[in-house]
């Protein structure tokens, strides 16, 4: 009952509506007594509200739903979202209760449906009606920053009030309720350098923030509810970085610099580097170096390295120890791009003293005049010496100089230079071959031991050949001269001109004339270094001559003038009525072959001949090594497997006797192959010899075959070429043995030892064995 009293102000309107409903009901009853018309029934309540996070015991009364239906069996029912879970209704009275504490930040309103039914049959007594329960907000949420750490940047030395960055905090409470979602900010750490407004923008409070002293600041910002509310608060960290500006001048790291450099340092080479310190960031380091005191600005220059900011000292001209052994001057380092509004006290100038000590080195000779130019008339037989070059030793030793030629253009022995530097020509020069000649002369010092120094200098010598009129002009015509056989007098056949290998002056001209006047042609000069060949009488006869050879004399105006006779070949052609050529004999063209092509052709022919000869020699060599028509590889293979002395026709496992068999069966005597060994002719049968002659012969041949490793093993066929004068067996070679029907007794072979055991078995008198080949 207490809850209903507390919520009475919220539901005053529904109560008044209930009274109106009672009045309507009474009117309805009175009218019902007088009339049978039925009035429309309506639900009676307004929108319901409830505060969030109510700390009183559950359930919490939300409101009351009512209908104009008057029925003792009526029952109220809730349907929809969270019905009978969070919200429940009293069946008889229609009071709605919340059985959980509500949080507006999770859900701000709930939509439900109210029904009234008959308890007896659950029939709906009134049409369903939807209504909304809104949750009232209370200030129960503190502002929360969208991120824990914020970053900002501001140029150093910025004026007070310069914006740095903006932070944002969000309050989950209802923004429509005054003060519930209002956020205020405050800097609680670093407020001596920065401040913040109610919108979250951070500003500077000092104008002397120097990046070189402190480059980053870490401040803490607090966000809380609006003024007058005691809600909770949250904090966030803001890291502020000071960006660099060019507000510092470079300063030399040392008050003086000392360098040593050899005198032969190249122009533009590096002598040394002076270093400065600029505390600004690299993009704001624009150091410029300049000379303050010293008269050597024309000798040296200082260029800043864009990456290291160092000053590179370079010579602008060659150094000479013999003239100046030491240089001393003051240089200044400054930065013209420094913003003077933020310039710090301490002076804008940084000056340092530079000393450069020149070290003496052995320098190469120095030519006194560059380049050397000479002129000579072409084909001058008397001119041999053109002039000389001269160089000296710049060092104190003053050694002698020796000269030599290094390169020449065109290449060849056209220009010479002596050891003393005299320029000579061994033979007259031809301007038509080359109008100019260039050589490179090297000068080297002669050391005390007579050897030449490895250091040398070079000079270019240019020789110009003056032209002499030594070439006669030559005939030039652009097209083949042709004339119709019925040409009329005065018809221009061709325009001729001339060319001259010699130099032709702008006022030069050529003179043209015919070598003979006894022709059907005439020559007319055009006075522009050309002439026309015209028909003199007309009417040519092709039957008599189809080609006419016209000698033309061309002279130049040189000193002396030269002339040449050139033959112009004119073809007589058939023409139509319009004068167009219809038929002309083709001239025999000369086909020329260059010297290089001829050399290549002869080289190919010689190569082919050599290859053919090598092939023939190889074939002949193979034929000499063939023996009985067997190749060398086969003989080697048989000798490897042939492990018995003697052998024979039965030794078929070690020697292929197919060739011998074919000879024996066919009765053809094999061709005699010359032996690579010296042949010993068998003496006549009536000549006697010693009893051991055969044994000695075999031993000698065997030793020759065993000890001579370079010869091929032909002993299988030729070792028995001679058996002695008194041998009753005559030749033991299987090639000369004929048939096996010989009646000669070969039992004596058993007495010759184990080497002839196989032969003794083959030709011995064993009647019980037959050998089939």
XYZ file of C-alpha atoms in Angstrom:
773
model
C 0.000 0.000 0.000
C 2.942 2.262 0.786
C 4.255 1.811 -2.752
C 0.951 2.809 -4.194
C 0.987 5.995 -2.174
C 4.510 6.839 -3.382
C 3.542 6.343 -6.976
C 0.239 8.179 -6.685
C 1.504 11.418 -8.269
C 2.693 9.437 -11.261
C -0.636 7.773 -11.763
C -3.002 10.593 -10.921
C -4.114 10.793 -14.502
C -5.104 7.127 -14.643
C -7.176 7.581 -11.448
C -8.994 10.509 -12.921
C -9.574 8.491 -16.010
C -10.971 5.746 -13.810
C -13.496 8.158 -12.329
C -14.486 9.238 -15.788
C -14.994 5.587 -16.591
C -17.325 5.188 -13.608
C -19.372 8.119 -14.807
C -19.522 6.686 -18.287
C -20.547 3.383 -16.773
C -23.404 4.977 -14.868
C -24.581 6.767 -17.954
C -24.305 3.512 -19.824
C -26.512 1.766 -17.237
C -29.172 4.409 -17.390
C -29.157 4.375 -21.121
C -29.345 0.606 -21.147
C -32.569 0.765 -19.247
C -34.080 2.914 -21.887
C -32.364 1.599 -25.021
C -30.827 -1.598 -26.348
C -27.858 0.250 -28.070
C -24.321 -0.895 -26.928
C -21.508 1.638 -26.212
C -17.798 1.004 -27.156
C -15.587 -0.169 -24.318
C -12.066 1.340 -23.865
C -8.846 0.725 -21.923
C -8.210 3.442 -19.384
C -4.541 4.364 -18.473
C -1.683 6.659 -19.565
C 1.988 5.959 -20.344
C 3.824 4.341 -17.435
C 7.195 5.441 -15.964
C 9.661 4.038 -13.455
C 13.035 5.186 -12.194
C 16.150 3.121 -12.735
C 18.177 1.585 -9.937
C 15.469 1.988 -7.213
C 17.070 0.897 -3.966
C 13.807 -0.125 -2.206
C 12.858 -3.800 -1.864
C 11.357 -5.569 -4.868
C 8.823 -5.641 -6.445
C 8.437 -2.041 -7.514
C 5.012 -0.773 -8.504
C 5.003 0.597 -12.040
C 1.334 1.542 -12.650
C -2.156 0.269 -13.230
C -4.010 -0.872 -16.308
C -7.835 -0.621 -16.381
C -10.636 -1.415 -18.742
C -14.204 -0.121 -18.867
C -15.440 -3.720 -18.822
C -17.353 -4.556 -15.655
C -17.240 -8.262 -15.266
C -16.624 -10.132 -12.062
C -14.855 -12.869 -14.017
C -12.502 -10.472 -15.850
C -8.730 -11.118 -15.561
C -5.756 -8.916 -16.666
C -2.855 -10.467 -18.598
C 0.497 -8.996 -19.896
C 2.182 -10.179 -23.042
C 5.279 -9.106 -24.911
C 8.899 -8.350 -24.113
C 9.913 -9.351 -20.603
C 6.231 -9.987 -19.679
C 5.930 -12.289 -16.688
C 9.751 -12.097 -16.363
C 10.502 -8.562 -15.280
C 6.963 -7.196 -15.345
C 3.894 -8.880 -13.894
C 0.282 -7.700 -13.496
C -2.218 -8.300 -10.675
C -5.053 -10.278 -12.324
C -7.913 -8.529 -10.569
C -6.701 -5.004 -9.943
C -4.494 -4.487 -13.020
C -1.506 -3.200 -10.968
C 1.808 -3.684 -12.833
C 4.976 -4.501 -10.827
C 8.701 -4.739 -11.766
C 10.493 -7.683 -10.191
C 14.017 -6.507 -11.159
C 15.934 -3.277 -10.741
C 16.044 -1.543 -14.119
C 19.071 0.115 -15.751
C 18.260 2.794 -18.278
C 21.743 2.547 -19.816
C 20.944 -1.045 -20.772
C 17.337 -0.524 -21.857
C 15.432 2.739 -21.725
C 11.879 1.519 -22.446
C 9.798 -1.655 -22.695
C 6.809 -2.344 -24.953
C 4.077 -4.597 -23.550
C 0.537 -5.682 -24.524
C -2.410 -5.600 -22.077
C -5.276 -8.118 -22.369
C -8.473 -8.667 -20.365
C -10.123 -12.091 -20.611
C -12.888 -14.094 -19.028
C -11.537 -16.482 -16.399
C -14.115 -19.081 -17.257
C -13.450 -19.535 -20.943
C -10.332 -17.381 -21.536
C -12.234 -15.388 -24.063
C -11.019 -11.890 -24.691
C -13.351 -9.295 -23.285
C -11.583 -6.360 -24.938
C -9.251 -5.942 -27.822
C -5.542 -6.084 -26.803
C -3.759 -2.745 -26.314
C -0.032 -1.963 -26.459
C 1.630 0.359 -23.992
C 5.186 1.491 -23.145
C 7.005 1.558 -19.830
C 9.767 4.197 -19.831
C 12.705 4.050 -17.414
C 13.608 7.374 -15.826
C 17.354 8.182 -15.758
C 19.323 8.933 -12.608
C 22.886 10.290 -12.691
C 24.591 7.002 -11.933
C 27.379 6.920 -14.613
C 30.683 8.750 -14.630
C 32.143 10.112 -17.881
C 34.530 7.657 -19.570
C 37.314 8.661 -22.020
C 37.109 7.021 -25.421
C 40.767 6.017 -25.063
C 43.212 5.821 -22.218
C 46.103 7.620 -23.968
C 45.881 10.574 -26.312
C 48.673 12.026 -28.452
C 49.179 15.594 -29.518
C 51.781 17.812 -31.121
C 52.543 21.503 -31.129
C 55.499 23.488 -32.547
C 58.018 24.597 -29.985
C 58.010 28.247 -28.926
C 54.331 28.528 -29.872
C 52.410 31.468 -28.390
C 50.053 31.035 -25.420
C 46.687 29.581 -26.365
C 47.942 27.465 -29.267
C 45.700 24.427 -29.745
C 47.459 21.128 -29.136
C 44.861 18.348 -29.395
C 41.345 17.366 -28.303
C 40.216 14.653 -25.877
C 36.745 13.151 -25.620
C 34.855 11.527 -22.725
C 31.366 9.988 -22.958
C 28.654 9.840 -20.224
C 26.141 6.999 -20.587
C 23.372 8.846 -18.706
C 20.378 10.385 -20.438
C 21.468 13.565 -22.232
C 17.888 14.875 -22.204
C 18.021 15.214 -18.435
C 19.801 18.384 -17.440
C 23.228 17.770 -15.965
C 23.156 14.017 -16.279
C 25.395 13.767 -19.421
C 27.281 17.060 -19.144
C 31.070 16.485 -19.016
C 33.666 18.934 -17.747
C 37.457 18.535 -18.114
C 40.390 19.502 -15.936
C 44.197 19.137 -16.222
C 45.342 17.620 -12.962
C 48.995 17.048 -14.001
C 50.985 19.432 -16.211
C 48.634 22.344 -15.703
C 51.631 24.698 -15.526
C 52.192 24.122 -19.275
C 48.750 23.279 -20.660
C 45.051 23.868 -19.988
C 41.796 22.398 -21.320
C 38.342 23.810 -22.025
C 34.895 22.225 -21.580
C 34.956 20.877 -25.145
C 38.141 18.892 -24.467
C 40.593 21.066 -26.461
C 44.027 21.390 -24.864
C 45.906 24.704 -25.172
C 49.379 25.926 -24.264
C 49.794 28.243 -21.265
C 53.445 29.199 -21.899
C 55.310 30.572 -24.906
C 58.766 29.300 -23.991
C 58.282 25.571 -24.599
C 61.666 24.635 -26.075
C 62.091 21.279 -27.788
C 65.828 21.332 -27.201
C 65.191 21.475 -23.426
C 62.249 19.070 -23.269
C 60.718 17.444 -26.322
C 57.708 15.628 -24.789
C 55.222 16.305 -21.995
C 52.918 13.805 -20.292
C 49.839 15.356 -18.697
C 46.773 13.839 -16.978
C 43.236 15.067 -17.759
C 40.130 14.377 -15.617
C 36.544 14.210 -16.908
C 33.568 14.620 -14.522
C 29.844 15.457 -14.533
C 28.636 18.975 -14.908
C 28.874 21.557 -12.100
C 26.550 20.970 -9.190
C 26.542 17.197 -9.577
C 28.637 14.962 -7.464
C 29.026 12.156 -9.977
C 32.151 10.059 -10.394
C 35.036 11.023 -12.738
C 37.668 9.311 -14.923
C 41.179 10.258 -16.119
C 43.256 9.879 -19.283
C 46.907 10.477 -20.200
C 47.880 12.904 -22.944
C 51.393 12.742 -24.460
C 52.307 16.023 -26.127
C 55.308 16.234 -28.445
C 56.979 19.513 -29.342
C 57.776 19.632 -33.045
C 61.026 21.289 -34.080
C 61.424 24.689 -35.677
C 64.657 26.125 -37.051
C 65.616 28.331 -34.107
C 69.297 27.387 -33.545
C 72.479 28.322 -35.400
C 75.203 25.747 -36.107
C 78.311 25.837 -33.928
C 81.773 24.496 -34.839
C 82.806 21.520 -32.747
C 86.407 22.763 -32.637
C 87.836 26.267 -32.680
C 90.386 25.232 -35.308
C 90.967 22.514 -37.876
C 94.280 21.266 -39.320
C 94.572 19.235 -42.525
C 97.432 17.745 -44.511
C 97.038 17.214 -48.234
C 99.455 16.175 -51.002
C 100.098 18.802 -53.606
C 98.882 16.504 -56.387
C 95.331 16.397 -55.055
C 92.927 16.723 -57.960
C 90.891 19.849 -58.489
C 87.550 19.268 -56.822
C 88.979 16.533 -54.624
C 88.455 16.459 -50.879
C 91.002 18.195 -48.624
C 89.155 17.769 -45.336
C 85.861 18.208 -43.484
C 84.901 20.682 -40.813
C 82.144 19.599 -38.442
C 79.442 21.679 -36.792
C 76.735 20.912 -34.267
C 73.159 21.992 -34.900
C 70.738 20.935 -32.172
C 67.769 21.328 -34.491
C 66.420 18.290 -36.279
C 68.082 17.289 -39.591
C 65.384 18.817 -41.774
C 66.153 22.196 -40.220
C 69.930 22.031 -40.656
C 70.908 24.277 -43.552
C 74.469 25.260 -42.721
C 76.285 27.621 -45.052
C 80.058 28.055 -44.911
C 81.954 31.172 -45.945
C 85.450 32.660 -45.728
C 85.897 35.420 -43.159
C 89.638 36.124 -43.259
C 92.263 34.950 -45.732
C 92.896 35.534 -49.413
C 92.342 31.990 -50.623
C 88.753 32.120 -51.811
C 90.031 31.569 -55.337
C 91.990 28.484 -54.196
C 89.448 26.648 -52.034
C 85.713 26.269 -51.667
C 83.589 24.854 -48.835
C 80.504 22.856 -49.756
C 77.997 21.612 -47.157
C 77.144 17.926 -47.168
C 73.325 17.756 -47.179
C 73.282 14.524 -45.174
C 75.923 15.092 -42.489
C 75.902 18.927 -42.506
C 79.710 18.840 -42.660
C 81.702 21.381 -44.627
C 83.816 19.729 -47.346
C 86.906 21.739 -48.339
C 87.884 21.299 -51.983
C 90.633 22.929 -54.083
C 89.469 25.028 -56.990
C 92.880 24.987 -58.704
C 96.030 22.826 -58.507
C 98.168 23.143 -55.387
C 101.916 23.681 -55.658
C 104.164 22.944 -52.707
C 106.999 24.877 -54.325
C 104.855 28.031 -54.397
C 102.659 27.829 -51.251
C 103.399 25.231 -48.586
C 100.664 26.224 -46.128
C 97.261 27.908 -46.220
C 95.552 29.512 -43.220
C 92.124 31.173 -43.180
C 89.004 31.640 -41.026
C 85.605 30.284 -41.950
C 82.138 30.993 -40.595
C 79.163 28.648 -40.245
C 75.647 30.064 -40.239
C 72.092 29.130 -41.139
C 70.171 31.691 -43.218
C 66.850 29.893 -42.651
C 66.760 30.377 -38.858
C 63.535 32.016 -37.653
C 64.832 35.118 -35.912
C 61.588 35.527 -33.945
C 62.680 32.642 -31.763
C 66.401 33.363 -31.864
C 68.180 32.618 -28.597
C 70.817 34.862 -27.196
C 74.452 33.857 -27.596
C 75.386 35.208 -31.016
C 74.605 34.025 -34.535
C 78.225 33.622 -35.673
C 80.462 30.620 -35.238
C 84.017 31.069 -36.561
C 86.853 28.543 -36.785
C 90.424 28.676 -38.113
C 91.476 26.250 -40.840
C 95.114 25.352 -41.566
C 95.980 23.313 -44.665
C 99.500 21.941 -44.901
C 100.615 21.000 -48.438
C 102.832 17.914 -48.630
C 105.485 17.730 -51.336
C 105.161 14.760 -53.731
C 107.047 13.598 -56.795
C 104.978 15.206 -59.488
C 105.002 14.208 -63.148
C 106.497 16.553 -65.715
C 104.504 19.591 -66.728
C 104.111 20.581 -70.383
C 104.484 24.274 -71.046
C 102.057 24.463 -73.953
C 98.877 22.530 -74.520
C 97.933 21.430 -77.083
C 100.664 21.414 -79.700
C 99.589 22.185 -83.279
C 101.672 21.870 -86.444
C 100.993 22.210 -90.165
C 102.679 20.496 -93.108
C 102.061 20.400 -96.854
C 101.033 17.044 -98.181
C 103.533 15.024 -100.188
C 106.364 17.359 -99.134
C 109.538 15.243 -99.511
C 111.803 17.733 -97.754
C 109.791 18.364 -94.588
C 110.831 15.913 -91.897
C 110.834 17.904 -88.649
C 107.634 19.676 -87.577
C 108.701 21.095 -84.206
C 109.092 19.917 -80.641
C 107.286 19.539 -77.342
C 108.798 20.522 -74.021
C 108.039 19.649 -70.403
C 109.892 20.344 -67.156
C 110.171 18.768 -63.715
C 108.174 20.946 -61.283
C 109.996 19.482 -58.271
C 113.239 20.785 -56.810
C 115.238 17.867 -58.286
C 114.731 19.202 -61.842
C 115.316 15.842 -63.502
C 115.721 15.331 -67.223
C 112.686 14.466 -69.297
C 112.277 11.686 -71.840
C 109.459 11.662 -74.366
C 107.614 8.798 -76.064
C 104.525 8.266 -78.216
C 101.505 6.612 -76.603
C 98.564 6.736 -79.022
C 98.062 7.806 -82.623
C 95.057 8.549 -84.810
C 94.980 7.271 -87.469
C 96.942 4.327 -86.167
C 100.287 3.835 -87.865
C 103.823 5.134 -88.064
C 102.932 8.492 -89.544
C 104.111 10.808 -86.741
C 107.124 10.117 -84.541
C 108.524 11.741 -81.428
C 112.145 11.480 -80.343
C 113.456 11.057 -76.809
C 114.131 14.790 -76.721
C 110.596 15.733 -77.833
C 111.189 16.456 -81.549
C 108.107 15.776 -83.705
C 109.048 14.133 -87.018
C 107.369 12.529 -90.013
C 109.155 9.509 -91.554
C 107.492 9.957 -94.955
C 105.340 12.545 -96.709
C 101.724 12.669 -95.610
C 98.728 12.339 -97.917
C 95.823 14.637 -97.150
C 93.425 12.436 -99.113
C 94.223 9.582 -96.710
C 93.758 11.764 -93.629
C 93.475 15.509 -93.328
C 94.812 15.510 -89.761
C 96.990 13.325 -87.552
C 96.903 13.201 -83.761
C 99.313 11.611 -81.341
C 99.624 11.533 -77.571
C 103.094 12.288 -76.245
C 104.111 11.055 -72.787
C 106.789 12.762 -70.719
C 108.638 10.850 -67.971
C 111.409 11.860 -65.594
C 114.764 10.111 -65.799
C 115.735 8.917 -62.319
C 119.245 8.872 -60.874
C 119.767 5.226 -61.813
C 118.819 5.905 -65.424
C 115.396 4.292 -65.155
C 112.184 6.100 -66.036
C 109.755 7.255 -63.379
C 106.395 5.515 -63.315
C 104.683 8.907 -63.208
C 104.057 10.538 -66.563
C 102.067 13.354 -68.080
C 100.565 13.603 -71.555
C 100.224 16.204 -74.260
C 98.171 16.121 -77.443
C 99.930 16.879 -80.732
C 97.728 17.830 -83.680
C 99.180 17.879 -87.216
C 97.127 19.428 -90.005
C 97.968 18.458 -93.604
C 97.734 21.333 -96.072
C 96.177 20.276 -99.342
C 98.075 20.271 -102.643
C 96.293 19.920 -105.965
C 97.451 16.407 -106.792
C 94.186 14.762 -107.855
C 92.383 15.292 -111.112
C 88.597 15.661 -111.111
C 86.417 12.654 -111.891
C 83.182 12.370 -113.849
C 79.869 12.017 -111.990
C 76.430 11.422 -113.501
C 73.263 10.484 -111.698
C 71.675 8.245 -114.347
C 72.785 6.012 -117.204
C 73.058 8.050 -120.418
C 70.522 6.875 -123.029
C 69.360 8.373 -126.310
C 66.604 7.521 -128.749
C 67.777 6.410 -132.193
C 65.502 9.037 -133.733
C 66.556 11.856 -131.390
C 66.532 15.349 -132.828
C 69.541 17.699 -132.701
C 69.891 19.604 -129.431
C 68.212 16.894 -127.337
C 69.752 16.824 -123.845
C 70.946 13.314 -123.065
C 72.424 13.695 -119.605
C 73.766 16.324 -117.215
C 77.262 15.561 -115.940
C 79.224 16.938 -113.023
C 82.591 16.295 -111.391
C 84.127 15.616 -108.030
C 87.662 16.206 -106.775
C 89.435 14.518 -103.856
C 91.351 17.726 -103.246
C 89.913 20.656 -101.395
C 87.729 22.781 -103.623
C 87.565 26.447 -102.781
C 84.224 28.250 -102.892
C 85.393 30.035 -106.051
C 86.605 26.831 -107.667
C 85.060 25.490 -110.862
C 85.505 22.688 -113.372
C 85.940 22.971 -117.134
C 84.404 20.357 -119.431
C 85.269 19.541 -123.059
C 85.052 16.657 -125.514
C 88.251 14.876 -126.502
C 87.036 14.664 -130.102
C 84.570 16.557 -132.218
C 83.983 13.668 -134.606
C 80.876 12.394 -132.937
C 77.160 12.900 -132.949
C 77.365 14.525 -129.513
C 78.116 18.004 -128.251
C 78.910 19.409 -124.792
C 77.390 22.592 -123.399
C 78.647 24.009 -120.083
C 76.110 25.343 -117.594
C 78.684 27.408 -115.628
C 77.566 25.910 -112.347
C 80.171 23.103 -112.349
C 77.880 20.980 -114.536
C 77.527 20.433 -118.302
C 74.929 18.953 -120.651
C 75.602 16.277 -123.259
C 73.293 16.911 -126.228
C 72.599 15.382 -129.633
C 74.637 17.075 -132.340
C 73.207 15.844 -135.675
C 70.455 13.411 -134.678
C 69.291 10.063 -136.119
C 71.386 7.215 -134.617
C 71.628 3.835 -136.274
C 71.317 0.936 -133.866
C 72.436 -1.495 -136.540
C 75.839 0.169 -136.685
C 76.376 0.920 -132.987
C 74.201 0.321 -129.969
C 76.723 1.863 -127.563
C 78.754 5.051 -128.059
C 81.866 5.776 -126.010
C 82.295 9.512 -125.563
C 85.594 10.752 -124.003
C 85.055 13.805 -121.785
C 87.929 15.965 -120.491
C 87.441 17.619 -117.057
C 89.918 20.218 -115.722
C 90.083 22.007 -112.372
C 91.405 25.468 -111.572
C 94.061 24.333 -109.110
C 97.688 25.336 -109.037
C 98.782 23.624 -111.148
C 95.525 22.682 -112.827
C 94.894 19.013 -113.457
C 92.619 17.288 -115.928
C 91.352 13.804 -116.580
C 89.716 12.043 -119.498
C 86.592 10.097 -118.594
C 84.611 7.854 -120.915
C 80.875 8.297 -120.973
C 79.018 5.250 -122.345
C 75.787 6.242 -124.103
C 73.200 3.612 -125.067
C 71.107 3.972 -128.227
C 67.572 2.754 -127.471
C 64.318 2.208 -129.263
C 61.620 4.713 -128.414
C 57.946 5.181 -129.104
C 56.289 8.162 -130.733
C 56.271 10.064 -127.442
C 60.003 9.651 -127.013
C 59.795 7.098 -124.202
C 62.392 4.339 -124.129
C 60.967 0.961 -125.076
C 64.088 -1.213 -125.388
C 67.741 -0.792 -124.416
C 70.537 -3.329 -124.254
C 71.688 -4.032 -120.777
C 75.313 -3.284 -120.196
C 77.631 -5.893 -118.851
C 78.048 -5.104 -115.194
C 81.341 -5.649 -113.483
C 81.105 -7.688 -110.360
C 83.896 -6.943 -107.942
C 84.984 -8.972 -104.984
C 86.751 -7.327 -102.086
C 90.132 -8.469 -100.822
C 88.583 -9.578 -97.518
C 86.087 -11.787 -99.364
C 88.851 -13.364 -101.437
C 90.901 -14.090 -98.326
C 87.901 -15.716 -96.674
C 87.214 -17.867 -99.767
C 90.831 -19.062 -99.994
C 90.864 -19.837 -96.262
C 87.756 -21.999 -96.630
C 89.257 -23.861 -99.624
C 92.510 -24.570 -97.768
C 90.585 -25.785 -94.735
C 88.545 -28.196 -96.866
C 91.693 -29.540 -98.540
C 93.370 -30.160 -95.170
C 90.289 -31.993 -93.871
C 90.169 -34.211 -96.978
C 93.868 -35.048 -96.657
C 93.461 -35.962 -92.995
C 90.560 -38.266 -93.836
C 92.570 -39.987 -96.569
C 95.589 -40.419 -94.296
C 93.398 -41.878 -91.603
C 91.825 -44.350 -93.996
C 95.232 -45.398 -95.269
C 96.510 -45.817 -91.754
C 93.537 -48.027 -90.903
C 94.161 -50.079 -94.010
C 97.782 -50.634 -92.997
C 96.658 -51.801 -89.581
C 93.945 -54.102 -90.860
C 96.048 -57.312 -91.046
C 93.578 -59.852 -92.374
C 90.827 -57.322 -92.700
C 90.405 -57.229 -88.939
C 90.121 -53.925 -87.124
C 92.530 -52.894 -84.402
C 89.954 -53.093 -81.633
C 89.185 -56.742 -82.485
C 92.865 -57.680 -82.434
C 93.315 -56.029 -79.040
C 90.273 -57.863 -77.725
C 91.612 -61.235 -78.923
C 95.030 -60.642 -77.453
C 93.546 -59.831 -74.074
C 91.725 -63.158 -73.942
C 94.468 -65.096 -75.729
C 96.373 -66.583 -72.783
C 98.201 -69.513 -74.407
C 101.288 -69.616 -76.540
C 100.677 -71.254 -79.897
C 96.921 -71.419 -80.377
C 95.764 -73.088 -83.536
C 92.615 -73.702 -85.428
C 91.051 -75.595 -82.512
C 91.561 -72.669 -80.165
C 88.189 -71.230 -81.091
C 87.614 -69.688 -77.678
C 90.590 -67.357 -78.053
C 90.713 -66.720 -81.763
C 87.955 -66.255 -84.287
C 88.788 -68.720 -87.039
C 85.743 -67.953 -89.162
C 87.885 -66.038 -91.603
C 90.336 -68.923 -91.888
C 87.530 -71.438 -92.264
C 85.974 -69.467 -95.077
C 89.278 -69.415 -96.876
C 89.874 -73.146 -96.387
C 86.368 -74.171 -97.494
C 86.343 -71.997 -100.597
C 89.826 -73.015 -101.576
C 90.773 -69.358 -102.108
C 94.193 -68.280 -101.052
C 93.943 -65.135 -98.950
C 95.475 -61.940 -100.110
C 98.978 -61.475 -98.854
C 99.157 -58.528 -96.487
C 102.563 -56.909 -96.069
C 103.982 -57.431 -92.602
C 104.960 -54.404 -90.537
C 108.097 -56.306 -89.575
C 111.098 -56.644 -91.783
C 110.512 -59.549 -94.157
C 113.093 -62.318 -94.333
C 113.034 -64.144 -97.596
C 113.068 -67.921 -97.392
C 116.189 -69.260 -99.081
C 116.031 -72.033 -101.705
C 115.391 -75.558 -100.530
C 118.756 -76.861 -101.604
C 120.582 -74.438 -99.297
C 121.460 -75.908 -95.952
C 121.315 -74.079 -92.683
C 122.082 -74.698 -89.060
C 119.884 -76.965 -86.958
C 118.913 -74.188 -84.501
C 118.085 -71.511 -87.076
C 114.304 -71.811 -86.623
C 114.510 -71.622 -82.843
C 116.730 -68.528 -83.034
C 114.345 -66.901 -85.525
C 111.340 -67.495 -83.316
C 113.097 -66.152 -80.214
C 114.193 -62.991 -82.044
C 110.710 -62.249 -83.335
C 109.134 -63.014 -80.004
C 111.518 -60.644 -78.201
C 110.745 -57.906 -80.747
C 107.022 -58.281 -80.203
C 107.352 -58.449 -76.402
C 109.684 -55.489 -75.972
C 108.277 -53.059 -78.537
C 105.185 -51.631 -76.868
C 104.448 -49.174 -79.669
C 103.703 -51.752 -82.360
C 100.397 -53.525 -82.678
C 100.441 -57.269 -81.906
C 100.652 -58.819 -85.363
C 102.616 -61.830 -84.095
C 99.529 -64.041 -84.394
C 99.777 -63.912 -88.183
C 103.372 -63.001 -88.965
C 105.608 -64.449 -86.320
C 105.974 -67.663 -88.359
C 106.764 -66.020 -91.680
C 110.094 -67.869 -91.912
C 110.753 -71.357 -90.477
C 114.238 -71.915 -91.765
C 115.755 -73.376 -94.862
C 115.611 -77.002 -93.773
C 112.171 -77.026 -92.107
C 110.212 -80.012 -93.324
C 107.041 -78.318 -92.078
C 107.662 -75.302 -94.303
C 105.260 -72.456 -93.290
C 103.251 -73.077 -90.144
C 100.753 -70.321 -90.962
C 97.171 -71.511 -91.129
C 96.615 -69.288 -94.144
C 99.123 -71.294 -96.196
C 98.350 -74.703 -94.771
C 95.889 -75.575 -97.494
C 93.681 -78.536 -96.546
C 93.974 -80.836 -93.609
C 94.749 -83.761 -95.892
C 98.491 -83.039 -95.890
C 100.659 -86.140 -95.439
C 103.477 -84.271 -93.723
C 104.421 -85.609 -90.310
C 104.136 -82.897 -87.690
C 105.208 -85.003 -84.716
C 108.431 -83.011 -84.466
C 106.353 -80.152 -82.993
C 106.171 -82.060 -79.716
C 109.939 -81.576 -79.372
C 109.693 -77.761 -79.513
C 108.366 -77.289 -76.034
C 105.134 -76.218 -74.398
C 104.772 -73.145 -76.584
C 103.943 -75.359 -79.586
C 101.825 -77.859 -77.679
C 98.583 -76.649 -79.283
C 100.053 -76.864 -82.802
C 101.369 -80.342 -82.084
C 97.889 -81.437 -80.993
C 96.273 -79.900 -84.092
C 98.702 -81.344 -86.658
C 99.907 -84.401 -84.736
C 99.152 -87.970 -85.825
C 96.125 -88.652 -83.643
C 93.882 -90.939 -85.796
C 91.008 -91.009 -83.354
C 90.172 -87.269 -83.538
C 88.478 -85.427 -86.337
C 88.262 -81.683 -86.422
C 85.286 -80.160 -88.063
C 85.378 -76.526 -89.021
